[in-house]
CSV table of C-alpha atoms in Angstrom, one decimal:
chain,number,residue,atom,x,y,z
A,1,UNK,CA,98.1,91.8,132.9
A,2,UNK,CA,101.2,92.4,130.8
A,3,UNK,CA,101.6,95.8,129.3
A,4,UNK,CA,101.3,95.6,125.5
A,5,UNK,CA,102.9,99.1,125.3
A,6,UNK,CA,104.8,101.1,127.8
A,7,UNK,CA,106.1,104.6,127.1
A,8,UNK,CA,108.3,106.5,129.5
A,9,UNK,CA,109.4,110.1,129.2
A,10,UNK,CA,109.1,110.3,125.4
A,11,UNK,CA,110.3,113.5,123.9
A,12,UNK,CA,110.4,114.5,120.3
A,13,UNK,CA,111.3,117.8,118.6
A,14,UNK,CA,111.2,118.9,115.0
A,15,UNK,CA,113.9,121.6,114.9
A,16,UNK,CA,113.2,124.0,117.7
A,17,UNK,CA,109.6,122.9,118.0
A,18,UNK,CA,109.1,120.5,120.8
A,19,UNK,CA,106.1,118.4,119.8
A,20,UNK,CA,106.2,115.7,122.5
A,21,UNK,CA,107.2,116.9,126.0
A,22,UNK,CA,107.5,113.9,128.1
A,23,UNK,CA,104.8,111.3,127.4
A,24,UNK,CA,104.2,108.5,129.8
A,25,UNK,CA,101.6,106.0,128.8
A,26,UNK,CA,100.9,102.3,129.5
A,27,UNK,CA,98.5,100.2,127.4
A,28,UNK,CA,97.5,96.8,128.6
A,29,UNK,CA,96.8,93.9,126.2
A,30,UNK,CA,93.4,94.0,124.7
A,31,UNK,CA,93.0,97.6,125.8
A,32,UNK,CA,91.7,100.3,123.5
A,33,UNK,CA,93.1,103.7,124.2
A,34,UNK,CA,91.9,106.8,122.4
A,35,UNK,CA,94.1,109.9,122.1
A,36,UNK,CA,92.1,113.1,121.7
A,37,UNK,CA,93.3,116.7,121.5
A,38,UNK,CA,93.5,119.6,119.2
A,39,UNK,CA,95.4,119.5,115.9
A,40,UNK,CA,99.1,119.9,116.6
A,41,UNK,CA,98.9,118.5,120.1
A,42,UNK,CA,101.2,115.6,119.1
A,43,UNK,CA,98.8,112.7,118.6
A,44,UNK,CA,100.1,111.7,115.2
A,45,UNK,CA,103.7,112.2,116.2
A,46,UNK,CA,103.2,110.0,119.2
A,47,UNK,CA,101.8,107.2,117.0
A,48,UNK,CA,104.7,107.6,114.5
A,49,UNK,CA,107.2,107.4,117.3
A,50,UNK,CA,105.7,104.2,118.7
A,51,UNK,CA,106.5,102.3,115.5
A,52,UNK,CA,109.7,104.1,115.0
A,53,UNK,CA,108.8,106.0,111.9
A,54,UNK,CA,110.1,109.0,113.7
A,55,UNK,CA,113.3,108.8,115.7
A,56,UNK,CA,112.8,109.9,119.3
A,57,UNK,CA,114.9,112.3,121.2
A,58,UNK,CA,114.5,110.9,124.7
A,59,UNK,CA,112.6,108.3,126.6
A,60,UNK,CA,111.8,104.7,126.2
A,61,UNK,CA,109.1,102.7,124.3
A,62,UNK,CA,108.6,99.1,125.3
A,63,UNK,CA,106.4,96.7,123.4
A,64,UNK,CA,105.4,93.4,125.0
A,65,UNK,CA,108.3,93.6,127.4
A,66,UNK,CA,110.9,94.5,124.7
A,67,UNK,CA,112.5,97.9,124.7
A,68,UNK,CA,112.3,98.9,121.0
A,69,UNK,CA,114.0,102.2,121.4
A,70,UNK,CA,117.2,100.5,122.7
A,71,UNK,CA,120.3,100.6,120.6
A,72,UNK,CA,120.8,97.8,118.0
A,73,UNK,CA,117.1,96.8,117.9
A,74,UNK,CA,116.1,95.7,114.4
A,75,UNK,CA,113.4,98.2,113.5
A,76,UNK,CA,112.0,96.0,110.7
A,77,UNK,CA,111.3,93.2,113.1
A,78,UNK,CA,109.7,95.5,115.6
A,79,UNK,CA,107.4,97.1,113.0
A,80,UNK,CA,106.1,93.7,111.9
A,81,UNK,CA,104.4,93.5,115.2
A,82,UNK,CA,103.0,97.0,115.2
A,83,UNK,CA,100.4,97.9,112.6
A,84,UNK,CA,99.6,101.5,111.7
A,85,UNK,CA,96.8,102.9,109.6
A,86,UNK,CA,97.2,106.4,108.3
A,87,UNK,CA,94.8,109.3,107.8
A,88,UNK,CA,95.6,109.4,104.1
A,89,UNK,CA,95.3,105.6,103.6
A,90,UNK,CA,98.7,105.4,101.8
A,91,UNK,CA,97.8,102.3,99.8
A,92,UNK,CA,100.2,101.5,97.0
A,93,UNK,CA,98.5,102.8,93.9
A,94,UNK,CA,100.4,100.6,91.5
A,95,UNK,CA,99.2,97.4,93.1
A,96,UNK,CA,95.9,95.6,93.2
A,97,UNK,CA,94.1,95.4,96.6
A,98,UNK,CA,95.3,91.8,96.9
A,99,UNK,CA,98.9,92.7,96.3
A,100,UNK,CA,98.7,95.6,98.7
A,101,UNK,CA,97.5,93.2,101.4
A,102,UNK,CA,100.0,90.4,100.6
A,103,UNK,CA,103.1,92.5,100.1
A,104,UNK,CA,104.0,92.7,103.8
A,105,UNK,CA,103.3,89.1,104.7
A,106,UNK,CA,105.2,87.8,101.6
A,107,UNK,CA,108.3,90.1,101.8
A,108,UNK,CA,108.6,90.8,105.5
A,109,UNK,CA,107.2,87.6,107.0
A,110,UNK,CA,108.3,85.3,104.2
A,111,UNK,CA,105.0,83.7,103.6
A,112,UNK,CA,104.5,81.9,100.3
A,113,UNK,CA,102.3,83.6,97.7
A,114,UNK,CA,99.6,81.0,98.1
A,115,UNK,CA,99.6,81.3,101.9
A,116,UNK,CA,99.6,85.1,101.9
A,117,UNK,CA,96.7,85.2,99.3
A,118,UNK,CA,94.6,82.7,101.2
A,119,UNK,CA,95.0,84.7,104.4
A,120,UNK,CA,94.4,88.0,102.6
A,121,UNK,CA,91.3,86.7,100.9
A,122,UNK,CA,89.9,85.5,104.2
A,123,UNK,CA,90.5,88.9,105.7
A,124,UNK,CA,89.0,90.8,102.8
A,125,UNK,CA,86.0,88.6,102.9
A,126,UNK,CA,85.6,89.2,106.6
A,127,UNK,CA,85.5,93.0,106.0
A,128,UNK,CA,83.2,92.8,103.0
A,129,UNK,CA,85.9,93.5,100.4
A,130,UNK,CA,86.1,90.2,98.7
A,131,UNK,CA,85.0,91.3,95.3
A,132,UNK,CA,87.4,94.2,95.4
A,133,UNK,CA,90.5,92.1,95.6
A,134,UNK,CA,91.6,92.6,92.0
A,135,UNK,CA,90.7,96.3,91.9
A,136,UNK,CA,93.3,99.1,92.1
A,137,UNK,CA,93.0,101.6,95.0
A,138,UNK,CA,92.1,104.5,92.7
A,139,UNK,CA,88.9,102.8,91.8
A,140,UNK,CA,87.7,102.4,95.4
A,141,UNK,CA,85.8,104.9,97.6
A,142,UNK,CA,87.6,106.5,100.5
A,143,UNK,CA,85.9,104.2,103.0
A,144,UNK,CA,86.8,101.1,101.0
A,145,UNK,CA,90.4,102.3,100.7
A,146,UNK,CA,90.7,102.8,104.4
A,147,UNK,CA,89.2,99.4,105.1
A,148,UNK,CA,91.8,97.9,102.7
A,149,UNK,CA,94.5,99.8,104.6
A,150,UNK,CA,93.2,98.3,107.9
A,151,UNK,CA,93.2,94.8,106.3
A,152,UNK,CA,96.7,95.4,105.1
A,153,UNK,CA,97.9,96.2,108.6
A,154,UNK,CA,95.9,93.2,110.0
A,155,UNK,CA,97.5,90.8,107.5
A,156,UNK,CA,100.8,91.2,109.5
A,157,UNK,CA,98.9,89.9,112.6
A,158,UNK,CA,100.1,92.8,114.7
A,159,UNK,CA,100.2,92.6,118.5
A,160,UNK,CA,99.4,96.3,118.6
A,161,UNK,CA,97.4,98.4,116.1
A,162,UNK,CA,97.9,102.2,115.8
A,163,UNK,CA,95.2,104.2,114.1
A,164,UNK,CA,96.0,107.8,113.1
A,165,UNK,CA,92.8,109.8,112.5
A,166,UNK,CA,91.7,107.1,110.1
A,167,UNK,CA,88.3,108.8,109.4
A,168,UNK,CA,89.5,112.4,109.0
A,169,UNK,CA,90.0,112.2,105.3
A,170,UNK,CA,86.6,110.6,104.6
A,171,UNK,CA,83.3,112.0,103.5
A,172,UNK,CA,80.9,111.9,106.5
A,173,UNK,CA,78.7,109.2,105.0
A,174,UNK,CA,81.7,106.9,104.7
A,175,UNK,CA,82.9,107.3,108.3
A,176,UNK,CA,80.6,104.7,109.7
A,177,UNK,CA,81.8,101.8,107.7
A,178,UNK,CA,85.3,102.4,108.9
A,179,UNK,CA,84.3,102.9,112.5
A,180,UNK,CA,82.3,99.7,112.4
A,181,UNK,CA,85.5,97.8,111.4
A,182,UNK,CA,87.4,99.2,114.3
A,183,UNK,CA,84.5,98.4,116.7
A,184,UNK,CA,84.6,94.8,115.5
A,185,UNK,CA,88.4,94.7,116.1
A,186,UNK,CA,87.9,96.1,119.6
A,187,UNK,CA,85.3,93.5,120.3
A,188,UNK,CA,87.8,90.9,119.1
A,189,UNK,CA,90.3,92.0,121.7
A,190,UNK,CA,92.8,93.8,119.4
A,191,UNK,CA,95.1,96.2,121.4
A,192,UNK,CA,94.7,99.6,119.8
A,193,UNK,CA,95.9,103.1,120.3
A,194,UNK,CA,93.6,105.4,118.3
A,195,UNK,CA,94.1,109.1,117.6
A,196,UNK,CA,90.7,110.5,116.7
A,197,UNK,CA,88.5,113.5,116.4
A,198,UNK,CA,85.3,111.3,116.6
A,199,UNK,CA,84.4,111.9,120.2
A,200,UNK,CA,81.2,109.8,120.0
A,201,UNK,CA,83.2,106.9,118.7
A,202,UNK,CA,85.9,107.4,121.4
A,203,UNK,CA,83.3,107.4,124.1
A,204,UNK,CA,81.8,104.1,122.7
A,205,UNK,CA,84.9,102.1,122.0
A,206,UNK,CA,87.7,103.3,124.3
A,207,UNK,CA,88.6,101.7,127.6
A,208,UNK,CA,90.5,104.8,128.3
A,209,UNK,CA,90.7,108.3,126.8
A,210,UNK,CA,93.9,110.5,127.0
A,211,UNK,CA,93.7,114.2,126.4
A,212,UNK,CA,96.8,115.5,124.7
A,213,UNK,CA,97.7,119.2,125.1
A,214,UNK,CA,100.9,120.8,123.8
A,215,UNK,CA,102.8,117.6,123.8
A,216,UNK,CA,101.7,116.2,127.1
A,217,UNK,CA,99.0,113.9,128.4
A,218,UNK,CA,97.2,116.4,130.4
A,219,UNK,CA,94.4,114.2,131.6
A,220,UNK,CA,93.3,110.6,131.2
A,221,UNK,CA,90.5,108.4,132.4
A,222,UNK,CA,87.5,106.3,131.4
A,223,UNK,CA,85.4,107.9,128.7
A,224,UNK,CA,82.8,108.7,131.3
A,225,UNK,CA,85.3,110.6,133.4
A,226,UNK,CA,86.8,112.5,130.5
A,227,UNK,CA,83.6,113.4,128.6
A,228,UNK,CA,81.2,114.1,131.5
A,229,UNK,CA,83.5,115.3,134.2
A,230,UNK,CA,86.8,116.5,132.9
A,231,UNK,CA,89.0,117.9,135.7
A,232,UNK,CA,91.4,120.1,133.7
A,233,UNK,CA,90.3,123.4,132.5
A,234,UNK,CA,92.0,122.8,129.1
A,235,UNK,CA,90.1,119.6,128.6
A,236,UNK,CA,86.8,121.4,129.4
A,237,UNK,CA,87.6,124.1,126.9
A,238,UNK,CA,88.5,121.6,124.2
A,239,UNK,CA,85.4,119.5,124.7
A,240,UNK,CA,83.3,122.7,124.8
A,241,UNK,CA,84.6,123.6,121.4
A,242,UNK,CA,83.7,120.1,120.1
A,243,UNK,CA,80.2,120.5,121.5
A,244,UNK,CA,79.9,123.9,120.0
A,245,UNK,CA,80.9,122.5,116.6
A,246,UNK,CA,78.1,120.0,117.0
A,247,UNK,CA,80.4,117.0,117.0
A,248,UNK,CA,79.5,115.5,120.4
B,1,UNK,CA,119.6,98.5,78.6
B,2,UNK,CA,123.0,98.8,80.3
B,3,UNK,CA,122.3,102.5,80.7
B,4,UNK,CA,118.8,101.9,82.2
B,5,UNK,CA,120.1,99.4,84.7
B,6,UNK,CA,123.3,101.3,85.6
B,7,UNK,CA,121.5,104.6,85.9
B,8,UNK,CA,118.9,103.2,88.2
B,9,UNK,CA,121.7,101.8,90.3
B,10,UNK,CA,123.3,105.3,90.6
B,11,UNK,CA,120.0,106.9,91.4
B,12,UNK,CA,119.3,104.3,94.2
B,13,UNK,CA,122.8,104.8,95.6
B,14,UNK,CA,122.1,108.5,95.8
B,15,UNK,CA,118.8,108.0,97.7
B,16,UNK,CA,120.3,105.8,100.5
B,17,UNK,CA,119.7,107.4,103.8
B,18,UNK,CA,121.9,108.1,106.8
B,19,UNK,CA,125.4,109.2,107.4
B,20,UNK,CA,126.8,105.6,106.8
B,21,UNK,CA,126.1,106.0,103.1
B,22,UNK,CA,127.5,109.4,102.8
B,23,UNK,CA,130.6,108.3,100.8
B,24,UNK,CA,128.4,106.3,98.5
B,25,UNK,CA,126.1,109.2,97.9
B,26,UNK,CA,129.1,111.4,97.3
B,27,UNK,CA,130.5,109.1,94.6
B,28,UNK,CA,127.1,108.9,92.9
B,29,UNK,CA,126.8,112.7,92.9
B,30,UNK,CA,130.4,113.1,91.6
B,31,UNK,CA,129.7,110.6,88.8
B,32,UNK,CA,126.6,112.5,87.6
B,33,UNK,CA,128.2,115.9,88.0
B,34,UNK,CA,131.3,114.8,86.0
B,35,UNK,CA,129.7,113.0,83.1
B,36,UNK,CA,126.9,115.5,82.7
B,37,UNK,CA,129.4,118.4,82.9
B,38,UNK,CA,131.7,117.5,80.0
B,39,UNK,CA,130.5,117.7,76.3
B,40,UNK,CA,129.7,114.2,74.9
B,41,UNK,CA,131.9,114.9,71.9
B,42,UNK,CA,134.9,115.6,74.1
B,43,UNK,CA,134.5,112.4,76.0
B,44,UNK,CA,134.2,110.5,72.7
B,45,UNK,CA,137.4,112.1,71.6
B,46,UNK,CA,139.2,111.4,74.8
B,47,UNK,CA,138.2,107.7,75.0
B,48,UNK,CA,138.0,107.0,71.3
B,49,UNK,CA,141.4,108.4,70.4
B,50,UNK,CA,143.1,108.5,73.8
B,51,UNK,CA,142.7,105.0,75.2
B,52,UNK,CA,143.8,103.1,72.0
B,53,UNK,CA,146.7,105.6,71.9
B,54,UNK,CA,147.9,104.4,75.2
B,55,UNK,CA,148.3,100.9,73.7
B,56,UNK,CA,147.4,99.2,77.0
B,57,UNK,CA,147.7,95.4,77.0
B,58,UNK,CA,144.3,93.6,77.3
B,59,UNK,CA,142.2,96.7,76.5
B,60,UNK,CA,140.1,96.7,73.4
B,61,UNK,CA,141.1,99.2,70.7
B,62,UNK,CA,138.0,99.4,68.6
B,63,UNK,CA,136.5,102.8,67.8
B,64,UNK,CA,133.1,101.3,68.1
B,65,UNK,CA,133.8,100.0,71.6
B,66,UNK,CA,135.1,103.2,73.0
B,67,UNK,CA,132.5,105.3,71.2
B,68,UNK,CA,129.8,103.1,72.9
B,69,UNK,CA,131.5,103.4,76.3
B,70,UNK,CA,131.5,107.2,76.1
B,71,UNK,CA,127.8,107.3,75.2
B,72,UNK,CA,127.0,104.9,78.0
B,73,UNK,CA,128.9,106.9,80.6
B,74,UNK,CA,127.3,110.2,79.6
B,75,UNK,CA,123.7,108.9,79.2
B,76,UNK,CA,123.9,106.9,82.4
B,77,UNK,CA,124.6,110.2,84.2
B,78,UNK,CA,121.6,111.9,82.5
B,79,UNK,CA,119.2,109.0,83.1
B,80,UNK,CA,120.3,108.6,86.7
B,81,UNK,CA,119.1,112.2,87.3
B,82,UNK,CA,115.8,111.4,85.7
B,83,UNK,CA,115.4,108.4,87.9
B,84,UNK,CA,116.3,110.5,91.0
B,85,UNK,CA,113.6,113.0,90.1
B,86,UNK,CA,111.2,110.1,89.8
B,87,UNK,CA,112.2,108.6,93.2
B,88,UNK,CA,111.9,111.9,94.9
B,89,UNK,CA,108.5,112.6,93.4
B,90,UNK,CA,107.0,109.6,95.2
B,91,UNK,CA,105.4,111.0,98.4
B,92,UNK,CA,107.3,110.0,101.6
B,93,UNK,CA,104.1,108.6,103.0
B,94,UNK,CA,104.5,105.7,100.6
B,95,UNK,CA,107.8,104.9,102.1
B,96,UNK,CA,106.3,105.2,105.5
B,97,UNK,CA,103.6,102.8,104.6
B,98,UNK,CA,106.1,100.3,103.2
B,99,UNK,CA,108.4,100.5,106.2
B,100,UNK,CA,105.5,100.3,108.6
B,101,UNK,CA,104.8,96.8,107.2
B,102,UNK,CA,108.3,95.8,108.3
B,103,UNK,CA,109.8,96.0,104.9
B,104,UNK,CA,113.5,97.0,104.8
B,105,UNK,CA,114.6,100.2,103.1
B,106,UNK,CA,115.7,98.1,100.1
B,107,UNK,CA,112.5,96.2,99.9
B,108,UNK,CA,110.5,99.4,100.2
B,109,UNK,CA,112.5,100.9,97.3
B,110,UNK,CA,112.2,97.7,95.2
B,111,UNK,CA,108.4,97.1,95.6
B,112,UNK,CA,106.9,100.5,96.5
B,113,UNK,CA,109.0,103.4,95.5
B,114,UNK,CA,110.9,102.5,92.3
B,115,UNK,CA,107.9,100.9,90.5
B,116,UNK,CA,106.0,104.2,90.9
B,117,UNK,CA,109.0,106.3,90.1
B,118,UNK,CA,109.8,104.5,86.9
B,119,UNK,CA,106.2,104.9,85.7
B,120,UNK,CA,106.4,108.6,86.2
B,121,UNK,CA,109.6,109.1,84.4
B,122,UNK,CA,108.8,107.1,81.2
B,123,UNK,CA,108.3,110.3,79.1
B,124,UNK,CA,111.6,112.0,80.1
B,125,UNK,CA,113.4,108.6,79.7
B,126,UNK,CA,112.1,108.4,76.2
B,127,UNK,CA,113.5,111.9,75.7
B,128,UNK,CA,116.9,110.7,76.7
B,129,UNK,CA,116.6,107.6,74.6
B,130,UNK,CA,116.0,109.6,71.5
B,131,UNK,CA,118.8,111.9,72.4
B,132,UNK,CA,121.1,108.9,72.7
B,133,UNK,CA,119.9,107.6,69.4
B,134,UNK,CA,120.7,110.8,67.7
B,135,UNK,CA,124.1,111.2,69.5
B,136,UNK,CA,125.2,107.9,67.9
B,137,UNK,CA,125.9,110.2,64.9
B,138,UNK,CA,128.8,111.6,67.0
B,139,UNK,CA,130.8,108.4,66.9
B,140,UNK,CA,131.3,109.2,63.2
B,141,UNK,CA,134.0,111.5,64.5
B,142,UNK,CA,136.1,108.5,65.4
B,143,UNK,CA,136.0,107.4,61.8
B,144,UNK,CA,133.2,105.0,62.2
B,145,UNK,CA,130.8,105.0,59.3
B,146,UNK,CA,127.3,105.2,60.6
B,147,UNK,CA,124.2,106.4,58.7
B,148,UNK,CA,125.0,110.1,59.0
B,149,UNK,CA,128.6,109.8,57.8
B,150,UNK,CA,127.5,107.5,55.0
B,151,UNK,CA,125.0,110.2,53.8
B,152,UNK,CA,127.8,112.9,53.9
B,153,UNK,CA,129.9,110.7,51.7
B,154,UNK,CA,127.0,110.2,49.3
B,155,UNK,CA,126.2,114.0,49.3
B,156,UNK,CA,129.9,114.9,48.7
B,157,UNK,CA,129.8,112.6,45.6
B,158,UNK,CA,127.0,114.3,43.7
B,159,UNK,CA,125.8,117.3,45.7
B,160,UNK,CA,122.4,115.7,46.0
B,161,UNK,CA,120.9,116.3,49.4
B,162,UNK,CA,118.5,113.4,49.2
B,163,UNK,CA,120.8,111.2,51.3
B,164,UNK,CA,120.5,113.7,54.2
B,165,UNK,CA,116.7,113.6,54.0
B,166,UNK,CA,116.8,109.8,53.8
B,167,UNK,CA,119.0,109.7,56.9
B,168,UNK,CA,116.6,112.0,58.8
B,169,UNK,CA,113.8,109.8,57.7
B,170,UNK,CA,115.6,106.8,59.1
B,171,UNK,CA,116.0,108.4,62.5
B,172,UNK,CA,112.3,109.3,62.5
B,173,UNK,CA,111.4,105.8,61.5
B,174,UNK,CA,112.9,104.6,64.8
B,175,UNK,CA,111.9,107.4,67.2
B,176,UNK,CA,108.3,108.0,66.2
B,177,UNK,CA,107.1,104.4,66.6
B,178,UNK,CA,109.1,104.3,69.9
B,179,UNK,CA,107.2,107.4,71.1
B,180,UNK,CA,103.8,106.0,70.2
B,181,UNK,CA,104.7,102.7,71.9
B,182,UNK,CA,105.6,104.4,75.2
B,183,UNK,CA,102.4,106.5,75.0
B,184,UNK,CA,100.5,103.3,74.6
B,185,UNK,CA,102.3,101.8,77.6
B,186,UNK,CA,101.5,104.8,79.8
B,187,UNK,CA,97.8,104.9,78.8
B,188,UNK,CA,97.5,101.1,79.3
B,189,UNK,CA,98.9,101.5,82.8
B,190,UNK,CA,96.5,104.3,83.6
B,191,UNK,CA,93.5,102.4,82.3
B,192,UNK,CA,94.4,99.4,84.3
B,193,UNK,CA,94.6,101.4,87.5
B,194,UNK,CA,91.5,103.5,87.0
B,195,UNK,CA,89.2,101.1,85.1
B,196,UNK,CA,90.2,98.4,87.5
B,197,UNK,CA,89.1,94.9,88.0
B,198,UNK,CA,90.2,93.8,84.5
B,199,UNK,CA,93.5,92.2,85.4
B,200,UNK,CA,94.7,90.4,88.5
């Protein structure tokens, strides 16, 4: 199997704070990898580095065989193949749902308006958002907004989808509708890297779970290995805190 | 109109990222610093009396022309700062979202950042527009007869202050409907976003 994503020795600092301290990670096509770890362990920064929203200090990121961190690589072209969904949705508030979804395909991929709208309508329909296409984001619930954000990323037909704590800003009763969408994508073979605090979800959907601690991948393995028999003491402590909080 | 377009251009230049654009940013900053820093009336004097005095070939000599140029230069500087405040008030995550879709920096500005920025700065823009409208009275110093100077002439004739009041009224007749109109634009935009589903 080809690697969809390959990260070698990735380092990133913000000022004096070293957030990522040498990350090595390989993700195969159609694989779903969940990143778990405490807040500040570097999960979000790692995802933002993968689609070059943050410049990296050292290391290499390779997507589908192309080193995207090499000099002279067109970052816009790279980002078209890597979708990202943010914790805070980041929909464009001055555009209708339909325009939110079609902006990327029209302006970055050069689709005609008709083509882009047809594709967007099909996607919105698939995720139960068809009647929301002319609404503005402020009018939608958090769960609906996040589903629109996922559709917006999917409209670019990405080879790799990054999800950055996409349910953390949602009311508990809205989490399920978003997780269901992600489960469906996983079943459809989408390659995903998911930073999450939803341990039950990670156990369900992930092929592999990575535990990040202080900017390093301390331990990785199948969900069963990580959640039932973690080897590292730090992992055990982290999971114990999750269990104590009633979240697993 | 010239001011709005030119000022946006300056503000965008100033927001360009990276060391490559440093000279461009510097020029934009210098422009705003310079033309905001000198009194409007001084610039009107310098351009309105100075340039025609040089008797350059192929350069217009009209007081109206140079009075207008002076006002455009000054107000472009003010308005560019208003735009800049607007651009910087849009949360960086909006740019991140735009760029993550593969949009270029320019496209992200054009479709994501600037439309939101402009909506936010409409009230202060109107402020500057009214200021500009009132400062047109200053070109009278060049000998142009605009409404204010005309009223002075009328007052000097018979010591009746009614022409001043009439002039004040004329300014209000333009600025107040303008204010109500922008208020209406703003509330319509808000309604559309929050009441949703009405327009495509």
